[in-house]
Amino acid sequence: MPVPLPEIGSLFLSATARDCETPRKDIKRAVEKIPVLITLQEDWTNPAAYVEDVCRDKLTACDGYVGLFGHRYGWTPPGFQESITELEFRWATHHWRACHTPPLFLFIPRTGSEADLTLKASAEAILAEEFPDEAVREASRQKQIAFKAAVVAWAGGPGRLINPFNDSIDLVAGLVSTIHHWNQKLIREASDGPRGAIGRIPDSELGAIGREPQMQALKRARRTVNKQADTLAAAFLVHGPENWGQLQFAQALVSWGQDEEMIVLTGQPLYGHGSAALTLQLGALLQVPSLDGPDMGRLAARLLARLEESPLLVILPSLGGAPDRLGDFVTGFWRPLLDALAAGPGTPAHRLLCVVVDHTPLAAPADDLIQPAGSAAADFRCLQALPELTDLTDEDVEAWLEESCRKLTAPQRRAIAADAADAAGKPPVYVYNRLDLNGFWAN
């Protein structure tokens, strides 16, 4: 097993100085409050040394690297063909080359965003000072374009990620959250808090209790999809009252997908909700970084390639709270994706299943957008609604105990099952919460 890398206690910030002056200062102020020490060239006090030697030494002494790439290529040291910013990126990738997930945090402004326009204007003003000749300026622009393309290509590998940002808040929040995720800060702090019940049930197991109707509907629909040569994908809706076990059921679906030898992808859109965010999110899960906004064609091409290798199960934990979220999913994301898949060359060997998790009861569905899963004339251009999640009954709990808790005696199982019902024999509200928080709730 690989040795885990240390926590991030120091970072090397690589960015052209004059045009990126404001975001550099924003980053410095933010990360020093974590606190993380950050290395900036303007803070160095060794003017007698060669800049490139100092850069490399300081970079390799840090725990991680932050690359901020705008529109200016920057200064090229004597004897080199690359700018100091490109050299720093190359040194970083080489230094951490043995790491499956290297501590390289890369940020590029999203095309057309506030940050993109500001950095472009700043770069152009400085380029005009540096290079009076337009032909020389254009050559510098092209070198920066080629360098950023190389960064994007490198970031497409496993364990790597680019963070597009829209403004300074996006940039700072993205970096700070990335550092916390890397350091597993929340996990370590949670260990000092209240302990869970000794008998706490794993979410993947808890989510399967009493969910046989939903699982059977999903399995039947999957068999139908696999038999239809002209159907490449199907989307399913998990719905029910808020906090009725949706996320636990999603975890049970992850386990089911893995047991069925599907590639399971799950994640929440980073930049809000809606069809555009979904396109970007699925692209990120498939390692198709998009710096120019949503690109359904590139996404479909990547999906078709993956479906030649194995079936895919994509689980979206939430579509947000907008009233039209389900309709937007179908018309703005799902049907354009199906059209793009159908336009591809040939039919892949496997199929895509997408599961959308919603956290409210389903209103009367529009037949042209949402259908009950397993309907006789299933239209897979619609969202297939699985049976609604309901609270658990004492029979559900008893059946689970019979199946899973072999170490318990029959009287113990009956006692716990009886405790899942009130005096009138009806299950109490929020049995999911009770199972989740109190485990087996028995001495």
Coordinates of C-alpha atoms in Angstrom, one line a residue:
M1 CA 0.0 0.0 0.0
P2 CA 1.5 3.4 -0.9
V3 CA 2.6 5.7 1.9
P4 CA 0.2 8.6 2.2
L5 CA 1.7 12.0 1.5
P6 CA 2.0 14.5 4.4
E7 CA -0.6 17.1 5.1
I8 CA -0.3 20.3 3.2
G9 CA 1.6 22.7 5.4
S10 CA 3.4 24.7 2.7
L11 CA 2.5 25.5 -0.9
F12 CA 4.5 26.9 -3.8
L13 CA 2.4 29.3 -5.9
S14 CA 3.3 29.5 -9.6
A15 CA 1.7 32.3 -11.6
T16 CA 3.0 35.2 -13.7
A17 CA 3.5 38.0 -11.2
R18 CA 2.4 41.3 -12.8
D19 CA -0.8 40.3 -14.6
C20 CA -1.9 37.9 -11.8
E21 CA -1.0 40.2 -8.9
T22 CA -4.5 40.4 -7.4
P23 CA -5.3 36.7 -7.4
R24 CA -1.8 35.9 -6.0
K25 CA -2.5 38.2 -3.1
D26 CA -6.0 36.8 -2.6
I27 CA -4.6 33.3 -2.5
K28 CA -1.9 34.3 0.0
R29 CA -4.3 35.9 2.4
A30 CA -6.7 32.9 2.2
V31 CA -4.3 30.0 2.7
E32 CA -2.3 31.7 5.4
K33 CA -5.5 31.7 7.5
I34 CA -5.8 27.8 7.3
P35 CA -2.8 28.2 8.2
V36 CA -0.6 27.1 5.3
L37 CA 2.7 28.7 4.5
I38 CA 2.8 29.9 0.9
T39 CA 5.9 30.7 -1.1
L40 CA 5.8 33.7 -3.5
Q41 CA 8.8 34.9 -5.5
E42 CA 8.3 38.5 -4.5
D43 CA 9.0 37.4 -0.8
W44 CA 12.4 35.9 -1.6
T45 CA 15.6 37.4 -0.2
N46 CA 18.4 35.8 -2.2
P47 CA 19.0 38.0 -5.2
A48 CA 22.6 36.7 -5.8
A49 CA 21.3 33.2 -6.8
Y50 CA 20.0 32.2 -10.2
V51 CA 16.2 32.6 -10.1
E52 CA 15.6 29.2 -11.6
D53 CA 17.7 27.4 -9.0
V54 CA 16.0 29.2 -6.2
C55 CA 12.5 28.4 -7.7
R56 CA 13.3 24.7 -8.0
D57 CA 14.7 24.4 -4.5
K58 CA 11.8 26.2 -2.9
L59 CA 9.3 24.2 -4.9
T60 CA 10.7 20.8 -4.0
A61 CA 10.9 21.9 -0.3
C62 CA 7.1 22.5 -0.2
D63 CA 4.3 20.0 0.4
G64 CA 2.3 21.0 -2.7
Y65 CA 2.1 23.2 -5.8
V66 CA -0.5 25.7 -6.9
G67 CA -0.6 26.6 -10.6
L68 CA -2.6 29.7 -11.7
F69 CA -2.6 30.1 -15.5
G70 CA -3.9 33.2 -17.1
H71 CA -3.0 34.7 -20.5
R72 CA 0.6 35.8 -20.2
Y73 CA 3.5 33.4 -20.9
G74 CA 5.9 35.3 -18.7
W75 CA 9.7 35.7 -18.4
T76 CA 12.1 33.1 -19.9
P77 CA 15.3 32.7 -18.0
P78 CA 18.6 32.9 -20.1
G79 CA 19.5 29.6 -21.7
F80 CA 16.0 28.2 -21.5
Q81 CA 13.2 27.9 -24.1
E82 CA 10.4 27.8 -21.5
S83 CA 9.1 30.6 -19.2
I84 CA 9.8 30.3 -15.5
T85 CA 6.1 29.5 -15.0
E86 CA 6.3 26.6 -17.4
L87 CA 9.5 25.4 -15.9
E88 CA 7.9 25.4 -12.4
F89 CA 5.0 23.3 -13.7
R90 CA 7.5 20.8 -15.3
W91 CA 9.6 20.6 -12.1
A92 CA 6.4 20.0 -10.0
T93 CA 5.2 17.2 -12.3
H94 CA 8.6 15.6 -12.2
H95 CA 9.1 16.0 -8.5
W96 CA 5.8 14.3 -7.7
R97 CA 5.8 11.9 -10.6
A98 CA 5.7 8.8 -8.4
C99 CA 2.4 9.9 -6.8
H100 CA -0.9 8.4 -8.1
T101 CA -2.6 11.6 -6.9
P102 CA 0.1 14.3 -6.9
P103 CA -0.4 17.5 -4.7
L104 CA -0.7 19.8 -7.8
F105 CA -3.6 22.1 -7.6
L106 CA -4.3 23.7 -11.0
F107 CA -6.5 26.7 -11.6
I108 CA -7.5 28.2 -15.0
P109 CA -10.2 30.9 -15.5
R110 CA -13.3 29.7 -17.2
T111 CA -13.5 31.1 -20.8
G112 CA -15.6 34.3 -20.8
S113 CA -15.9 34.5 -17.1
E114 CA -15.2 37.7 -15.1
A115 CA -11.8 36.3 -14.0
D116 CA -10.9 35.4 -17.6
L117 CA -11.7 38.8 -19.0
T118 CA -9.9 40.6 -16.2
L119 CA -6.7 38.5 -16.6
K120 CA -6.8 38.8 -20.3
A121 CA -7.0 42.6 -20.1
S122 CA -4.2 42.7 -17.6
A123 CA -2.0 40.4 -19.7
E124 CA -2.6 42.5 -22.9
A125 CA -1.6 45.7 -21.1
I126 CA 1.7 44.1 -19.9
L127 CA 2.4 42.5 -23.3
A128 CA 2.1 45.9 -24.9
E129 CA 4.8 47.2 -22.6
E130 CA 7.1 44.1 -23.0
F131 CA 6.8 43.7 -26.8
P132 CA 6.1 46.7 -29.0
D133 CA 6.0 44.5 -32.0
E134 CA 2.6 42.9 -32.5
A135 CA 4.2 39.8 -34.2
V136 CA 6.3 39.2 -31.0
R137 CA 3.2 39.6 -28.8
E138 CA 1.3 37.1 -30.9
A139 CA 4.1 34.6 -30.6
S140 CA 4.0 35.0 -26.9
R141 CA 0.2 34.5 -26.8
Q142 CA 0.6 31.3 -28.8
K143 CA 3.2 29.9 -26.5
Q144 CA 0.9 30.5 -23.6
I145 CA -2.0 28.8 -25.4
A146 CA 0.3 25.8 -26.1
F147 CA 1.4 25.7 -22.5
K148 CA -2.1 25.7 -21.1
A149 CA -3.1 23.0 -23.6
A150 CA -0.2 20.9 -22.2
V151 CA -1.4 21.5 -18.6
V152 CA -4.9 20.4 -19.6
A153 CA -3.6 17.3 -21.3
W154 CA -1.5 16.4 -18.2
A155 CA -4.5 17.0 -15.9
G156 CA -6.6 14.5 -17.9
G157 CA -4.6 11.6 -16.4
P158 CA -5.8 9.5 -13.4
G159 CA -5.7 11.2 -10.0
R160 CA -5.5 14.7 -11.5
L161 CA -7.9 17.6 -11.8
I162 CA -8.1 21.2 -13.1
N163 CA -10.3 23.7 -11.3
P164 CA -11.9 26.2 -13.6
F165 CA -12.9 29.4 -11.8
N166 CA -15.2 32.3 -12.5
D167 CA -14.0 35.0 -10.1
S168 CA -11.8 35.5 -7.1
I169 CA -14.3 33.9 -4.7
D170 CA -14.4 30.8 -6.8
L171 CA -10.6 30.7 -6.9
V172 CA -10.0 31.1 -3.2
A173 CA -12.9 28.8 -2.1
G174 CA -11.7 26.1 -4.5
L175 CA -8.2 26.2 -3.3
V176 CA -9.1 26.3 0.4
S177 CA -11.6 23.4 0.1
T178 CA -9.1 21.4 -1.9
I179 CA -6.4 21.8 0.8
H180 CA -9.0 20.8 3.5
H181 CA -10.0 17.7 1.5
W182 CA -6.3 16.8 1.0
N183 CA -5.6 17.2 4.7
Q184 CA -8.8 15.2 5.6
K185 CA -9.4 18.0 8.2
L186 CA -13.1 17.2 8.6
I187 CA -12.4 13.5 9.1
R188 CA -9.8 14.1 11.8
E189 CA -11.9 16.7 13.6
A190 CA -14.9 14.3 13.5
S191 CA -12.9 11.7 15.3
D192 CA -12.8 14.0 18.4
G193 CA -16.6 14.4 18.4
P194 CA -19.4 12.1 19.5
R195 CA -19.0 8.5 18.6
G196 CA -21.5 6.6 16.6
A197 CA -23.4 3.6 18.0
I198 CA -21.5 0.4 18.3
G199 CA -24.0 -1.4 16.1
R200 CA -24.0 1.4 13.4
I201 CA -25.1 0.0 10.1
P202 CA -23.1 0.8 7.0
D203 CA -25.0 3.1 4.7
S204 CA -24.8 0.7 1.8
E205 CA -26.6 -1.9 3.9
L206 CA -29.0 0.5 5.6
G207 CA -30.0 1.8 2.2
A208 CA -31.1 -1.6 1.0
I209 CA -33.4 -2.4 3.9
G210 CA -37.0 -2.4 2.7
R211 CA -36.0 -1.2 -0.8
E212 CA -36.8 -4.3 -2.8
P213 CA -39.6 -2.6 -4.9
Q214 CA -37.1 0.1 -6.1
M215 CA -34.3 -2.4 -6.8
Q216 CA -36.5 -4.8 -8.7
A217 CA -37.9 -2.0 -10.8
L218 CA -34.4 -0.8 -11.6
K219 CA -33.2 -4.4 -12.4
R220 CA -36.1 -5.0 -14.7
A221 CA -35.6 -1.8 -16.6
R222 CA -31.9 -2.5 -17.0
R223 CA -32.7 -5.9 -18.6
T224 CA -35.0 -4.1 -21.0
V225 CA -32.4 -1.5 -21.9
N226 CA -29.8 -4.2 -22.5
K227 CA -32.1 -6.0 -24.9
Q228 CA -32.8 -3.0 -27.1
A229 CA -30.0 -2.3 -29.6
D230 CA -31.2 1.2 -30.3
T231 CA -31.3 2.2 -26.6
L232 CA -27.9 3.3 -25.2
A233 CA -28.9 4.7 -21.9
A234 CA -31.7 5.1 -19.3
A235 CA -32.2 7.6 -16.4
F236 CA -34.0 6.7 -13.2
L237 CA -35.5 8.9 -10.5
V238 CA -35.2 8.1 -6.8
H239 CA -37.8 10.2 -4.9
G240 CA -39.7 10.4 -1.6
P241 CA -40.1 12.6 1.5
E242 CA -37.0 14.5 2.6
N243 CA -34.6 12.5 4.8
W244 CA -36.4 9.2 3.9
G245 CA -33.2 7.4 3.2
Q246 CA -32.3 8.7 -0.3
L247 CA -28.6 9.0 0.3
Q248 CA -28.4 5.6 2.0
F249 CA -30.2 4.1 -1.0
A250 CA -27.7 5.8 -3.3
Q251 CA -25.0 4.1 -1.3
A252 CA -26.8 0.7 -1.8
L253 CA -26.9 1.4 -5.5
V254 CA -23.1 2.0 -5.5
S255 CA -22.6 -1.5 -3.9
W256 CA -25.1 -3.0 -6.4
G257 CA -23.3 -1.4 -9.4
Q258 CA -19.9 -2.7 -8.2
D259 CA -21.3 -6.2 -7.7
E260 CA -22.7 -6.1 -11.3
E261 CA -19.2 -5.1 -12.5
M262 CA -20.3 -1.6 -13.6
I263 CA -18.1 1.4 -13.5
V264 CA -19.8 3.5 -10.8
L265 CA -19.4 7.3 -10.9
T266 CA -21.0 9.6 -8.4
G267 CA -20.6 13.3 -7.5
Q268 CA -22.3 16.6 -7.1
P269 CA -21.8 19.5 -9.6
L270 CA -19.3 22.0 -8.3
Y271 CA -20.8 25.1 -9.9
G272 CA -24.4 25.1 -9.0
H273 CA -27.2 23.1 -10.6
G274 CA -28.9 22.8 -14.0
S275 CA -28.2 21.1 -17.3
A276 CA -24.9 23.0 -18.0
A277 CA -23.5 22.1 -14.5
L278 CA -24.5 18.5 -15.1
T279 CA -22.7 18.4 -18.4
L280 CA -19.5 19.8 -16.8
Q281 CA -19.9 17.4 -13.8
L282 CA -20.2 14.2 -15.9
G283 CA -17.3 15.4 -18.0
A284 CA -15.2 15.8 -14.8
L285 CA -16.2 12.4 -13.6
L286 CA -15.1 11.0 -17.0
Q287 CA -11.8 13.0 -16.9
V288 CA -12.9 15.3 -19.8
P289 CA -11.8 18.7 -18.4
S290 CA -13.7 21.5 -20.1
L291 CA -12.2 25.0 -19.9
D292 CA -14.6 26.4 -22.5
G293 CA -17.9 25.5 -20.9
P294 CA -20.2 22.5 -21.5
D295 CA -19.5 20.4 -24.5
M296 CA -22.0 17.7 -25.1
G297 CA -20.2 16.3 -28.1
R298 CA -16.9 15.7 -26.3
L299 CA -18.8 14.2 -23.4
A300 CA -20.8 11.8 -25.6
A301 CA -17.6 10.7 -27.4
R302 CA -15.9 9.9 -24.1
L303 CA -19.0 8.1 -22.9
L304 CA -19.1 5.9 -26.0
A305 CA -15.5 5.0 -25.6
R306 CA -16.1 4.0 -22.0
L307 CA -19.2 2.0 -22.9
E308 CA -17.1 -0.1 -25.2
E309 CA -15.2 -1.3 -22.1
S310 CA -17.9 -1.7 -19.5
P311 CA -21.4 -0.6 -18.4
L312 CA -21.6 2.7 -16.5
L313 CA -23.7 3.6 -13.5
V314 CA -23.8 7.4 -12.8
I315 CA -25.4 8.5 -9.5
L316 CA -26.3 12.2 -9.1
P317 CA -27.1 12.8 -5.4
S318 CA -29.2 16.0 -6.0
L319 CA -30.5 18.2 -8.8
G320 CA -31.0 21.1 -6.4
G321 CA -34.2 22.8 -5.3
A322 CA -35.4 24.6 -8.4
P323 CA -39.1 23.9 -9.2
D324 CA -38.3 22.9 -12.8
R325 CA -35.2 20.8 -11.9
L326 CA -36.6 17.5 -13.3
G327 CA -37.9 19.0 -16.5
D328 CA -34.6 20.8 -17.0
F329 CA -32.8 17.5 -16.5
V330 CA -34.8 15.7 -19.2
T331 CA -35.0 18.5 -21.8
G332 CA -31.7 20.3 -21.1
F333 CA -29.4 17.5 -20.3
W334 CA -30.7 13.9 -20.8
R335 CA -32.3 14.2 -24.3
P336 CA -29.3 16.2 -25.8
L337 CA -27.0 13.6 -24.3
L338 CA -29.0 10.7 -25.9
D339 CA -29.0 12.6 -29.3
A340 CA -25.3 13.1 -29.1
L341 CA -24.8 9.4 -28.2
A342 CA -27.0 8.3 -31.1
A343 CA -25.0 10.5 -33.5
G344 CA -21.8 8.6 -32.6
P345 CA -20.2 5.9 -34.7
G346 CA -21.7 2.4 -34.1
T347 CA -23.4 0.9 -31.0
P348 CA -21.2 0.3 -27.9
A349 CA -21.2 -3.1 -26.3
H350 CA -22.6 -1.8 -22.9
R351 CA -25.1 0.7 -21.6
L352 CA -25.3 3.8 -19.4
L353 CA -27.6 4.0 -16.4
C354 CA -28.1 7.3 -14.7
V355 CA -29.7 7.6 -11.3
V356 CA -31.0 11.0 -10.1
V357 CA -31.7 11.4 -6.4
D358 CA -34.4 13.8 -5.5
H359 CA -35.4 14.8 -1.9
T360 CA -39.1 15.5 -2.2
P361 CA -42.2 13.5 -3.1
L362 CA -42.9 13.3 -6.9
A363 CA -45.8 15.5 -8.0
A364 CA -48.1 14.1 -10.7
P365 CA -45.5 13.4 -13.4
A366 CA -45.9 14.7 -17.0
D367 CA -46.0 11.7 -19.2
D368 CA -43.8 13.3 -21.8
L369 CA -41.0 13.9 -19.2
I370 CA -41.4 11.3 -16.4
Q371 CA -42.8 7.8 -16.6
P372 CA -43.2 5.1 -13.9
A373 CA -40.3 2.6 -14.3
G374 CA -41.3 -0.6 -15.9
S375 CA -44.3 0.8 -17.8
A376 CA -45.4 -1.4 -20.8
A377 CA -44.3 1.2 -23.4
A378 CA -41.2 2.5 -21.7
D379 CA -39.8 5.6 -23.4
F380 CA -36.2 5.9 -22.3
R381 CA -36.0 9.5 -23.5
C382 CA -38.0 10.2 -20.3
L383 CA -36.9 10.0 -16.7
Q384 CA -38.0 6.6 -15.3
A385 CA -39.5 7.1 -11.8
L386 CA -38.8 4.2 -9.4
P387 CA -41.4 3.4 -6.7
E388 CA -41.5 6.1 -4.1
L389 CA -39.3 5.6 -1.0
T390 CA -41.4 5.1 2.1
D391 CA -40.4 4.8 5.8
L392 CA -39.5 1.4 7.1
T393 CA -41.9 -1.0 8.7
D394 CA -41.1 -3.4 11.6
E395 CA -41.5 -6.2 9.0
D396 CA -38.7 -4.6 6.9
V397 CA -36.4 -4.4 10.0
E398 CA -37.2 -8.0 11.0
A399 CA -36.5 -9.3 7.5
W400 CA -33.2 -7.5 7.5
L401 CA -32.3 -8.9 10.9
E402 CA -33.2 -12.5 9.7
E403 CA -30.9 -12.0 6.7
S404 CA -28.0 -10.1 8.1
C405 CA -27.6 -10.6 11.9
R406 CA -26.9 -14.3 12.2
K407 CA -25.1 -13.8 15.5
L408 CA -28.3 -12.6 17.2
T409 CA -30.6 -15.1 18.7
A410 CA -34.2 -15.4 17.6
P411 CA -35.5 -13.7 20.8
Q412 CA -33.1 -10.8 20.3
R413 CA -34.1 -10.3 16.7
R414 CA -37.8 -10.3 17.7
A415 CA -37.2 -7.8 20.5
I416 CA -35.4 -5.4 18.2
A417 CA -38.1 -5.8 15.5
A418 CA -40.8 -5.2 18.1
D419 CA -39.0 -2.1 19.2
A420 CA -39.3 -0.8 15.6
A421 CA -43.1 -0.4 16.2
D422 CA -45.0 1.7 18.6
A423 CA -47.7 0.5 21.0
A424 CA -50.3 0.3 18.2
G425 CA -48.0 -1.9 16.2
K426 CA -47.2 0.8 13.7
P427 CA -43.6 1.9 12.8
P428 CA -42.5 5.2 14.4
V429 CA -41.5 8.1 12.2
Y430 CA -37.9 8.3 10.9
V431 CA -37.0 4.7 11.4
Y432 CA -34.1 5.4 9.0
N433 CA -32.7 8.0 11.4
R434 CA -33.2 5.7 14.3
L435 CA -31.3 2.9 12.6
D436 CA -28.6 5.3 11.4
L437 CA -28.0 7.1 14.7
N438 CA -28.7 4.3 17.2
G439 CA -27.6 1.2 15.4
F440 CA -29.3 -1.9 16.7
W441 CA -30.8 0.1 19.7
A442 CA -30.6 -2.9 22.0
N443 CA -28.5 -3.9 25.0

